[in-house]
Amino acid sequence: MSPDTKSYVLPASSGAAARPHVMGILNVTPDSFSDGGRHDDAEAALAHARLMIAEGADIIDIGAESTRPGSAPVSQEQEWERLQRIIEPVAALGVPVSIDTYKAETARLACAAGAVIINDVWGLQKDPAMPEIAAETGAHVIMMHNRLEAEPAADIMADMDRWFERSMDLADRAGIPREKQILDPGFGFGKTMDQNFLVLNRLHEFAKHGLPILAGASRKRMIGAVLNVETDERLFGSLAVHLIAMQKGADIVRAHDVRAHADAARILAAARAERVL
């Protein structure tokens, strides 16, 4: 692991005067739904990482496979080919790096190169090797709720609780400490528009699992469906959703537009503390 890499320390409980952390999105893919192809060159990726850090990013989340609906899967070898020249130099910038992957071998290589968080959109349940590999790396793990397809009649909150319990059990059995486990409700993944907003309104209920919560709705279709705007015009909607999420208990928000979210998190922290300095 790069000697310049920071370990990750979670923010204090959102119930206190905490400042939620902002995870800046760095996609090195040609086909991501919002910024595909913009940062797939190593120099462009590094420049964007520097910009997000300057704007207040607490974490840089690097992904090399689009998870938008209808996107084509990539092999582990292709995924790592896109990542291998980027992770170490970004980690050397001094901000914790997260690797957005559900593939255990990619996670292992990324953590060896400096990543300290594994962001698994299948909650450790897709690749059977992921729990053990994640435990061996010592990284934090973000375990997202996911479904193959939306089911309007499903009790989505109960479904999510069952999913999280399975993910937590896999993590526990592998030896990943509870203080390194994080839950993500997975906005936009296998949920109807109504279910997405129901989950947002009831996000605080997942506090019963005793783990930090990450919310990632940046520029997603749930925002476009309400505002009828294209992806690049969804900043204000993204900020509104994430502010609600932070007030409902989210400890981390994953965002494309870092400065706006970092400013909002600081204002929220000031309001919780009832003081500015």
Tab-separated table of C-alpha atoms in Angstrom:
chain	number	residue	atom	x	y	z
A	1	MET	CA	0.000	0.000	0.000
A	2	SER	CA	1.234	3.481	-0.831
A	3	PRO	CA	2.907	5.099	2.200
A	4	ASP	CA	1.044	8.322	1.448
A	5	THR	CA	-2.361	6.654	1.682
A	6	LYS	CA	-4.566	7.692	4.594
A	7	SER	CA	-6.619	5.182	6.500
A	8	TYR	CA	-10.262	6.153	6.634
A	9	VAL	CA	-11.937	7.470	9.775
A	10	LEU	CA	-15.711	7.673	9.632
A	11	PRO	CA	-17.475	10.876	10.687
A	12	ALA	CA	-18.959	11.003	14.152
A	13	SER	CA	-22.550	9.906	14.596
A	14	SER	CA	-24.970	12.058	12.615
A	15	GLY	CA	-26.981	12.525	15.783
A	16	ALA	CA	-24.208	14.759	17.130
A	17	ALA	CA	-22.768	17.925	15.625
A	18	ALA	CA	-21.208	15.921	12.814
A	19	ARG	CA	-20.194	17.003	9.342
A	20	PRO	CA	-21.222	14.301	6.891
A	21	HIS	CA	-18.417	13.282	4.580
A	22	VAL	CA	-18.502	13.922	0.837
A	23	MET	CA	-17.350	11.170	-1.506
A	24	GLY	CA	-16.346	12.557	-4.887
A	25	ILE	CA	-17.105	10.383	-7.914
A	26	LEU	CA	-14.277	9.608	-10.339
A	27	ASN	CA	-15.485	7.397	-13.177
A	28	VAL	CA	-12.786	6.104	-15.538
A	29	THR	CA	-15.291	4.540	-17.895
A	30	PRO	CA	-16.371	5.393	-21.429
A	31	ASP	CA	-20.069	4.793	-20.700
A	32	SER	CA	-21.080	6.021	-17.230
A	33	PHE	CA	-24.534	7.620	-17.319
A	34	SER	CA	-23.392	11.146	-16.409
A	35	ASP	CA	-19.680	11.577	-17.071
A	36	GLY	CA	-18.704	8.640	-19.247
A	37	GLY	CA	-15.507	9.251	-21.218
A	38	ARG	CA	-14.560	12.491	-19.467
A	39	HIS	CA	-11.941	11.054	-17.129
A	40	ASP	CA	-10.875	7.756	-18.687
A	41	ASP	CA	-7.465	9.227	-19.519
A	42	ALA	CA	-5.035	8.979	-16.575
A	43	GLU	CA	-4.051	12.652	-16.616
A	44	ALA	CA	-7.655	13.808	-16.885
A	45	ALA	CA	-8.611	11.502	-14.003
A	46	LEU	CA	-5.814	12.795	-11.788
A	47	ALA	CA	-6.681	16.411	-12.593
A	48	HIS	CA	-10.317	15.811	-11.693
A	49	ALA	CA	-9.321	14.130	-8.432
A	50	ARG	CA	-7.197	17.176	-7.529
A	51	LEU	CA	-10.128	19.461	-8.320
A	52	MET	CA	-12.540	17.472	-6.136
A	53	ILE	CA	-10.069	17.485	-3.246
A	54	ALA	CA	-9.674	21.256	-3.587
A	55	GLU	CA	-13.465	21.542	-3.500
A	56	GLY	CA	-13.701	19.593	-0.245
A	57	ALA	CA	-13.923	15.880	-1.063
A	58	ASP	CA	-13.225	13.660	1.953
A	59	ILE	CA	-13.015	10.512	-0.201
A	60	ILE	CA	-12.402	9.830	-3.889
A	61	ASP	CA	-14.448	6.914	-5.225
A	62	ILE	CA	-12.908	5.430	-8.378
A	63	GLY	CA	-14.938	3.169	-10.657
A	64	ALA	CA	-14.081	1.517	-13.955
A	65	GLU	CA	-17.343	-0.258	-14.812
A	66	SER	CA	-20.603	1.531	-15.424
A	67	THR	CA	-23.533	0.267	-13.360
A	68	ARG	CA	-26.191	2.297	-15.182
A	69	PRO	CA	-29.211	0.292	-16.408
A	70	GLY	CA	-28.395	-1.494	-19.661
A	71	SER	CA	-24.638	-1.012	-19.421
A	72	ALA	CA	-22.388	-3.802	-20.664
A	73	PRO	CA	-20.392	-5.664	-17.999
A	74	VAL	CA	-16.610	-5.663	-18.267
A	75	SER	CA	-14.168	-8.388	-17.372
A	76	GLN	CA	-11.990	-8.165	-14.305
A	77	GLU	CA	-8.941	-7.807	-16.536
A	78	GLN	CA	-10.464	-4.913	-18.469
A	79	GLU	CA	-11.626	-3.247	-15.269
A	80	TRP	CA	-8.141	-3.410	-13.774
A	81	GLU	CA	-6.551	-2.206	-17.019
A	82	ARG	CA	-8.576	0.992	-16.684
A	83	LEU	CA	-7.654	1.408	-13.013
A	84	GLN	CA	-4.029	0.398	-12.628
A	85	ARG	CA	-2.469	3.694	-13.722
A	86	ILE	CA	-4.869	5.805	-11.670
A	87	ILE	CA	-5.319	4.468	-8.146
A	88	GLU	CA	-1.799	4.905	-6.809
A	89	PRO	CA	-1.316	8.515	-7.994
A	90	VAL	CA	-4.764	9.490	-6.694
A	91	ALA	CA	-4.040	7.807	-3.346
A	92	ALA	CA	-0.762	9.734	-3.172
A	93	LEU	CA	-2.801	12.978	-3.087
A	94	GLY	CA	-3.515	12.164	0.569
A	95	VAL	CA	-7.291	11.672	0.553
A	96	PRO	CA	-8.755	8.200	1.191
A	97	VAL	CA	-9.502	6.300	-2.001
A	98	SER	CA	-12.525	4.044	-2.459
A	99	ILE	CA	-12.665	1.392	-5.184
A	100	ASP	CA	-16.108	0.968	-6.732
A	101	THR	CA	-16.167	-2.714	-7.686
A	102	TYR	CA	-17.988	-5.955	-6.941
A	103	LYS	CA	-15.054	-8.074	-8.164
A	104	ALA	CA	-12.808	-9.454	-5.423
A	105	GLU	CA	-9.611	-9.536	-7.462
A	106	THR	CA	-10.043	-5.914	-8.534
A	107	ALA	CA	-10.631	-4.975	-4.894
A	108	ARG	CA	-7.483	-6.818	-3.824
A	109	LEU	CA	-5.309	-5.137	-6.461
A	110	ALA	CA	-6.820	-1.716	-5.789
A	111	CYS	CA	-6.194	-1.948	-2.053
A	112	ALA	CA	-2.619	-3.050	-2.699
A	113	ALA	CA	-2.265	0.118	-4.798
A	114	GLY	CA	-3.645	2.399	-2.070
A	115	ALA	CA	-7.433	2.121	-1.805
A	116	VAL	CA	-8.743	1.922	1.756
A	117	ILE	CA	-12.480	1.491	1.055
A	118	ILE	CA	-14.261	-1.129	-1.077
A	119	ASN	CA	-17.571	0.100	-2.471
A	120	ASP	CA	-19.500	-3.022	-3.530
A	121	VAL	CA	-22.801	-2.356	-5.326
A	122	TRP	CA	-23.811	-5.970	-4.646
A	123	GLY	CA	-23.194	-5.822	-0.899
A	124	LEU	CA	-20.540	-8.605	-0.812
A	125	GLN	CA	-23.128	-10.967	-2.349
A	126	LYS	CA	-22.064	-11.117	-6.012
A	127	ASP	CA	-18.493	-12.445	-5.925
A	128	PRO	CA	-18.162	-15.278	-3.377
A	129	ALA	CA	-14.528	-14.321	-2.758
A	130	MET	CA	-15.284	-10.707	-1.889
A	131	PRO	CA	-15.916	-11.002	1.885
A	132	GLU	CA	-12.650	-12.824	2.547
A	133	ILE	CA	-10.612	-10.630	0.203
A	134	ALA	CA	-12.110	-7.497	1.752
A	135	ALA	CA	-11.239	-8.768	5.216
A	136	GLU	CA	-7.659	-9.506	4.154
A	137	THR	CA	-7.172	-5.968	2.823
A	138	GLY	CA	-8.296	-4.363	6.083
A	139	ALA	CA	-10.402	-1.895	4.086
A	140	HIS	CA	-13.747	-0.426	5.025
A	141	VAL	CA	-16.589	-1.975	3.030
A	142	ILE	CA	-19.668	-0.212	1.675
A	143	MET	CA	-22.448	-2.774	1.267
A	144	MET	CA	-25.140	-1.541	-1.095
A	145	HIS	CA	-28.657	-2.896	-1.506
A	146	ASN	CA	-29.391	-4.062	-5.035
A	147	ARG	CA	-32.007	-5.964	-7.005
A	148	LEU	CA	-31.946	-7.378	-10.522
A	149	GLU	CA	-35.183	-5.549	-11.303
A	150	ALA	CA	-37.723	-3.331	-9.642
A	151	GLU	CA	-40.871	-4.914	-8.198
A	152	PRO	CA	-43.564	-2.328	-7.499
A	153	ALA	CA	-45.477	-4.592	-5.109
A	154	ALA	CA	-42.412	-5.415	-2.984
A	155	ASP	CA	-42.112	-4.239	0.600
A	156	ILE	CA	-38.865	-2.499	-0.230
A	157	MET	CA	-37.924	-1.627	3.342
A	158	ALA	CA	-38.296	-5.249	4.478
A	159	ASP	CA	-36.389	-6.410	1.408
A	160	MET	CA	-33.560	-4.028	2.238
A	161	ASP	CA	-33.445	-5.126	5.864
A	162	ARG	CA	-33.093	-8.770	4.789
A	163	TRP	CA	-30.393	-7.840	2.282
A	164	PHE	CA	-28.415	-5.811	4.803
A	165	GLU	CA	-28.617	-8.616	7.350
A	166	ARG	CA	-27.132	-11.026	4.783
A	167	SER	CA	-24.369	-8.581	3.879
A	168	MET	CA	-23.551	-7.916	7.514
A	169	ASP	CA	-23.477	-11.644	8.235
A	170	LEU	CA	-21.067	-12.233	5.337
A	171	ALA	CA	-18.856	-9.420	6.591
A	172	ASP	CA	-18.958	-10.680	10.183
A	173	ARG	CA	-18.136	-14.252	9.180
A	174	ALA	CA	-15.190	-13.052	7.098
A	175	GLY	CA	-13.828	-11.071	10.032
A	176	ILE	CA	-14.550	-7.546	8.826
A	177	PRO	CA	-14.992	-5.462	12.015
A	178	ARG	CA	-18.329	-3.723	12.466
A	179	GLU	CA	-16.526	-0.380	12.667
A	180	LYS	CA	-15.450	-0.920	9.042
A	181	GLN	CA	-18.903	-1.757	7.680
A	182	ILE	CA	-21.087	0.846	5.940
A	183	LEU	CA	-24.582	0.469	4.443
A	184	ASP	CA	-25.846	2.057	1.228
A	185	PRO	CA	-29.570	1.983	0.339
A	186	GLY	CA	-28.763	1.875	-3.379
A	187	PHE	CA	-30.934	4.643	-4.788
A	188	GLY	CA	-31.843	3.768	-8.358
A	189	PHE	CA	-30.822	0.120	-8.162
A	190	GLY	CA	-33.797	-2.212	-8.621
A	191	LYS	CA	-36.316	0.247	-7.210
A	192	THR	CA	-39.266	2.106	-8.654
A	193	MET	CA	-39.315	5.908	-8.499
A	194	ASP	CA	-41.833	5.761	-5.662
A	195	GLN	CA	-39.700	3.251	-3.768
A	196	ASN	CA	-36.651	5.501	-4.091
A	197	PHE	CA	-38.484	8.366	-2.404
A	198	LEU	CA	-40.028	6.085	0.203
A	199	VAL	CA	-36.523	4.888	1.122
A	200	LEU	CA	-35.311	8.497	1.266
A	201	ASN	CA	-38.114	9.463	3.657
A	202	ARG	CA	-37.466	6.432	5.868
A	203	LEU	CA	-33.676	6.377	5.680
A	204	HIS	CA	-33.409	6.957	9.427
A	205	GLU	CA	-34.955	3.539	10.047
A	206	PHE	CA	-31.744	1.811	8.917
A	207	ALA	CA	-30.017	3.222	12.000
A	208	LYS	CA	-31.297	0.099	13.775
A	209	HIS	CA	-28.508	-1.881	12.088
A	210	GLY	CA	-25.957	0.178	13.993
A	211	LEU	CA	-23.797	1.064	10.969
A	212	PRO	CA	-22.999	4.306	9.139
A	213	ILE	CA	-25.096	5.085	6.068
A	214	LEU	CA	-23.932	6.282	2.655
A	215	ALA	CA	-26.409	7.935	0.288
A	216	GLY	CA	-25.683	8.221	-3.412
A	217	ALA	CA	-28.380	9.773	-5.575
A	218	SER	CA	-26.225	12.203	-7.543
A	219	ARG	CA	-27.763	13.069	-10.927
A	220	LYS	CA	-29.841	9.876	-10.898
A	221	ARG	CA	-33.060	9.194	-12.762
A	222	MET	CA	-35.167	9.664	-9.620
A	223	ILE	CA	-34.187	13.340	-9.813
A	224	GLY	CA	-34.708	13.616	-13.551
A	225	ALA	CA	-38.138	12.010	-13.221
A	226	VAL	CA	-39.302	14.802	-10.910
A	227	LEU	CA	-37.560	17.763	-12.537
A	228	ASN	CA	-37.609	16.608	-16.169
A	229	VAL	CA	-34.015	17.701	-16.747
A	230	GLU	CA	-30.968	15.990	-18.275
A	231	THR	CA	-28.184	14.543	-16.140
A	232	ASP	CA	-25.918	17.607	-16.292
A	233	GLU	CA	-28.788	19.778	-15.001
A	234	ARG	CA	-29.500	17.772	-11.839
A	235	LEU	CA	-27.216	19.507	-9.333
A	236	PHE	CA	-30.005	21.262	-7.417
A	237	GLY	CA	-32.122	18.131	-7.296
A	238	SER	CA	-29.138	16.050	-6.201
A	239	LEU	CA	-28.351	18.530	-3.458
A	240	ALA	CA	-31.949	18.499	-2.234
A	241	VAL	CA	-32.049	14.702	-2.044
A	242	HIS	CA	-28.701	14.520	-0.282
A	243	LEU	CA	-29.618	17.197	2.246
A	244	ILE	CA	-32.731	15.219	3.134
A	245	ALA	CA	-30.569	12.093	3.390
A	246	MET	CA	-28.078	13.827	5.684
A	247	GLN	CA	-30.888	15.060	7.914
A	248	LYS	CA	-32.264	11.497	7.974
A	249	GLY	CA	-28.912	10.129	9.148
A	250	ALA	CA	-26.593	9.691	6.162
A	251	ASP	CA	-22.969	9.950	7.273
A	252	ILE	CA	-21.551	10.063	3.735
A	253	VAL	CA	-22.968	11.376	0.464
A	254	ARG	CA	-21.556	10.283	-2.892
A	255	ALA	CA	-21.653	13.137	-5.391
A	256	HIS	CA	-20.432	14.398	-8.736
A	257	ASP	CA	-20.630	18.056	-7.677
A	258	VAL	CA	-18.316	18.170	-4.686
A	259	ARG	CA	-18.159	21.837	-3.763
A	260	ALA	CA	-21.918	22.259	-3.453
A	261	HIS	CA	-22.220	19.159	-1.295
A	262	ALA	CA	-19.227	20.032	0.883
A	263	ASP	CA	-20.693	23.495	1.528
A	264	ALA	CA	-24.092	22.001	2.349
A	265	ALA	CA	-22.515	19.492	4.766
A	266	ARG	CA	-20.682	22.302	6.567
A	267	ILE	CA	-23.888	24.330	6.908
A	268	LEU	CA	-25.690	21.289	8.296
A	269	ALA	CA	-22.897	20.687	10.804
A	270	ALA	CA	-23.041	24.316	11.909
A	271	ALA	CA	-26.796	24.069	12.385
A	272	ARG	CA	-26.419	20.906	14.463
A	273	ALA	CA	-23.766	22.508	16.617
A	274	GLU	CA	-25.657	25.848	16.746
A	275	ARG	CA	-22.331	27.560	16.264
A	276	VAL	CA	-20.139	28.575	13.333
A	277	LEU	CA	-16.591	28.477	14.748
